[in-house]
Amino acid sequence: MPERDAFAGIRVLDLGSFWAGPYLGSLLGAMGADVLKVEGPRRVDGFRFLAAFPQQGSRWYELSGLFQATNLNKRGLTLDLGTDEGRAVFERLVADADVVIENFSPRVVEQFGFGYPALAALNPRILMVRMPGYGLEGSWREFVGFGNSFEYAGGIGWITGDPDGPPLGPGGYADPLVAMHGAVALVAALQDRERTGRGQLIELVQAEVVAAMTPEPVLHHALTGEVLGRTGSRSAEFAPQGVYPCRGEDEWLALTVRDEADWKRLVAIVGEPPGLPAQRLSTLDGRQAEHDALDRWLFAWTRDRDPAATAALLQQAGIPAAKVLTPAAMYGDPQLTSTGYYQSIEHPLSGIRRYPTWPFRYGDSRDAGVRLAHRFRSPLLGEHNEEILRERLGMSPDEIDELRRRGVISERMLGTDEEKDDGGDT
Amino acid sequence: MAEEPAEGPLRGVRVVEIGQDIAVPYAGRLLRLLGAEVHKVEPPAGDHLRRRAPNGTSAGTGGLFRYLNAGKSSLTVDTAGPDGYALVAALCADADVVLVDEGLGAVAGLDAAVAERTGTVVRLVDFAADGPYGQWQASDLVLQAAAGWVSPRGRADGDPVPVGGRLGEYAAGTYVAVAGLTGWRSQADGPPVRALVDRMSAIFNTVAFDMLRRETLVELGYTQTRYTAYIPGPMPCADGMVAVNCLTGQHWHDLCTLLGVPEYADRYVEMRYDRGDMAAFYAAVRPWFAELTVAETVELCQAFRVPAAPITTGATAPQLPPFRERGFFVAAPDGGLHPGPPFRLRDVPAGALGAAPTLRQRHADA
């Protein structure tokens, strides 16, 4: 289907690490681009070290589910950009590429000599997507950070949590959202290139992306002088609204009473809350005023109930409610599984795993359509070195062996655990 | 009529957005920032976000509405009348991309069928209709709960809380924008594109692969398999709060060296995944943070390449050095302060968007 091939024919060099950069590369690959995952043989993508542990064996850096899930739809190439030979190979690849992605702190690619001006000199049509944490310029240019940091710096952490508790970072959701903003900007830049023939630099400052999605605290302060705080699960517009404990460990139910009609439906199921005047509870203001008491009443009702069955009961009556989805239940979630959200893909070292796909479906069907899927598994480190160097650059087996002998490319991580077998960061 | 950024890369692309509140208007904002012409369709009373305070100096139009809808034109339509639906259909027929909210932000009487002649149409629903939740009622909290966003946020003993600020709506809107633009790109010479995004799986798509992480942790016998956080997290300083989130053992090692607690330096896995005594750790390091300002703490941590960031509020965010130095927040016509574009195309920068449309302002073409 052509709508799933928006980036067919586009060649991408993905220098990304961890999540934001690589996730953009993975989406482009899922939509048809030829994406090369470029890692240093001594400086591999740091996501390889998350949720993977040295006790998993000498090639533990291949086993991270997080790394695999963000690097689907790519081929793998290693290149030591700290060497003249590695830089020369990269320059030849840039000359024939459409897009370069990187999300290091700015000095990293620049110290290799690959800032945008250098890439544009090699290929004026190149589109370089850079995702610095705090900007390519400015006094915080070299500051390190990850999604969690940007969520706090961008203002969403302060307004997440209970009113009487500490601010709590969402948990890194910024990364994939930065990637998706990158996809939007990239389509526009490709359009501009088709019109003008020139490439350009696309900068996505990760803290700015978060701040662009968190406008209310700054707006509110500018217009009223008040600092927005945390409201936990409550809402100014709906009451009661909350997250209530259910039977079992770590089982919770979320529900929202949007209006008086919802309230009547809830009372029809649960019964009248004892000791509270019915008339008062018929209005939003009244329910807000009694929210603590209503929470206690709902706690008492939910605590011995099954959350999924209770959510279904409330939904049947037309009240918004859902079981709180926990990590243990994610693979078994009925909505996700029945709508084909997970895709089973076999990896040569970790076997079959079920990976999240994408929230995009296509087709005329009112109900479903065909989901955008992954095209193929994530690569092993340097898995496609030979294929890429031979096909893209016409290198001979001897030339490729020489790069390998010099440590410019490798199919095993060099300099740390492969030699010492005790791992790096975890 | 809306102003057109002179150099926007999407100039000439016509977008119609049919949706209230945040998600679809945020998608429209992203396309508008890139130069597209965005026409907003509203119910007779206007997008309900217009009525949401605070308003600033613009009586009757909320500040958030103004942020999301700056630079768009607006058409208010009563679809109960004989001509309303036909008017929207005509507007859509002339558009390249139509974005339609059929869920929480729906405009009564309008769905994607109104855009049957448009090249690319993206529908946003709350839950995918072919699953057991297909007909479910939604709210921001309920969607977050169903999509894995309501959690203790890494606290081993905390109750689950949702993400603040209605971030899920911005997430959904971002995916809608991706679907709209990639659809438009692929359909240039091909058949029409009909795309569907559902809020639940858009939000879930941003979860940090907790299911994959848990699978490994359980397999290896670690005790903390429910939720994990990047330790140590928020720390009170002398004049505010700082967040320190160690993603790797190296970060943790360097932080422990900086804090003068080398006995913890090689215990990242234990502390994070395996019943490490974080209470004792916090007791040992709190005085270090309490004596320093936020700025001093961030500088010191960053000197050790440890990811530390201030926890900003609505009052302090605009003064954060990277935002201030880059002029990220800009004064709005109503006295508010708006975040700037989340992306910068260096050769075709976003122009000033101008004001949001007033109610009942009709696009001349319509």
PDB file of N, CA and C in Angstrom, chain A residues 264-271 301 305 313-315 317 319:
ATOM      1  N   LYS A 264     -25.748  10.109  37.799  1.00  0.00           N
ATOM      2  CA  LYS A 264     -26.956   9.309  38.049  1.00  0.00           C
ATOM      3  C   LYS A 264     -26.706   7.834  37.713  1.00  0.00           C
ATOM      4  N   ARG A 265     -25.980   7.606  36.644  1.00  0.00           N
ATOM      5  CA  ARG A 265     -25.691   6.219  36.251  1.00  0.00           C
ATOM      6  C   ARG A 265     -24.822   5.541  37.320  1.00  0.00           C
ATOM      7  N   LEU A 266     -23.857   6.306  37.849  1.00  0.00           N
ATOM      8  CA  LEU A 266     -22.965   5.740  38.865  1.00  0.00           C
ATOM      9  C   LEU A 266     -23.750   5.396  40.128  1.00  0.00           C
ATOM     10  N   VAL A 267     -24.614   6.301  40.523  1.00  0.00           N
ATOM     11  CA  VAL A 267     -25.419   6.068  41.733  1.00  0.00           C
ATOM     12  C   VAL A 267     -26.343   4.864  41.520  1.00  0.00           C
ATOM     13  N   ALA A 268     -26.830   4.714  40.300  1.00  0.00           N
ATOM     14  CA  ALA A 268     -27.703   3.564  40.011  1.00  0.00           C
ATOM     15  C   ALA A 268     -26.951   2.247  40.196  1.00  0.00           C
ATOM     16  N   ILE A 269     -25.639   2.275  39.963  1.00  0.00           N
ATOM     17  CA  ILE A 269     -24.841   1.047  40.103  1.00  0.00           C
ATOM     18  C   ILE A 269     -24.336   0.867  41.528  1.00  0.00           C
ATOM     19  N   VAL A 270     -23.816   1.922  42.107  1.00  0.00           N
ATOM     20  CA  VAL A 270     -23.150   1.813  43.407  1.00  0.00           C
ATOM     21  C   VAL A 270     -24.128   2.039  44.563  1.00  0.00           C
ATOM     22  N   GLY A 271     -25.155   2.811  44.316  1.00  0.00           N
ATOM     23  CA  GLY A 271     -26.067   3.218  45.392  1.00  0.00           C
ATOM     24  C   GLY A 271     -25.729   4.630  45.861  1.00  0.00           C
ATOM     25  N   TRP A 301     -16.125   0.804  47.581  1.00  0.00           N
ATOM     26  CA  TRP A 301     -16.835   0.013  46.572  1.00  0.00           C
ATOM     27  C   TRP A 301     -15.873  -0.792  45.694  1.00  0.00           C
ATOM     28  N   ARG A 305     -13.266  -5.481  44.264  1.00  0.00           N
ATOM     29  CA  ARG A 305     -13.786  -5.780  42.922  1.00  0.00           C
ATOM     30  C   ARG A 305     -12.643  -6.014  41.951  1.00  0.00           C
ATOM     31  N   LEU A 313     -18.448  -3.017  33.543  1.00  0.00           N
ATOM     32  CA  LEU A 313     -19.773  -2.717  34.107  1.00  0.00           C
ATOM     33  C   LEU A 313     -20.091  -1.228  33.973  1.00  0.00           C
ATOM     34  N   LEU A 314     -19.137  -0.400  34.342  1.00  0.00           N
ATOM     35  CA  LEU A 314     -19.352   1.049  34.262  1.00  0.00           C
ATOM     36  C   LEU A 314     -19.488   1.501  32.805  1.00  0.00           C
ATOM     37  N   GLN A 315     -18.658   0.950  31.946  1.00  0.00           N
ATOM     38  CA  GLN A 315     -18.741   1.323  30.530  1.00  0.00           C
ATOM     39  C   GLN A 315     -20.070   0.911  29.932  1.00  0.00           C
ATOM     40  N   ALA A 317     -22.763   1.029  31.295  1.00  0.00           N
ATOM     41  CA  ALA A 317     -23.726   2.068  31.676  1.00  0.00           C
ATOM     42  C   ALA A 317     -23.392   3.424  31.046  1.00  0.00           C
ATOM     43  N   ILE A 319     -20.357   5.089  31.486  1.00  0.00           N
ATOM     44  CA  ILE A 319     -19.447   5.898  32.313  1.00  0.00           C
ATOM     45  C   ILE A 319     -18.003   5.601  31.911  1.00  0.00           C
TER      46      ILE A 319
END
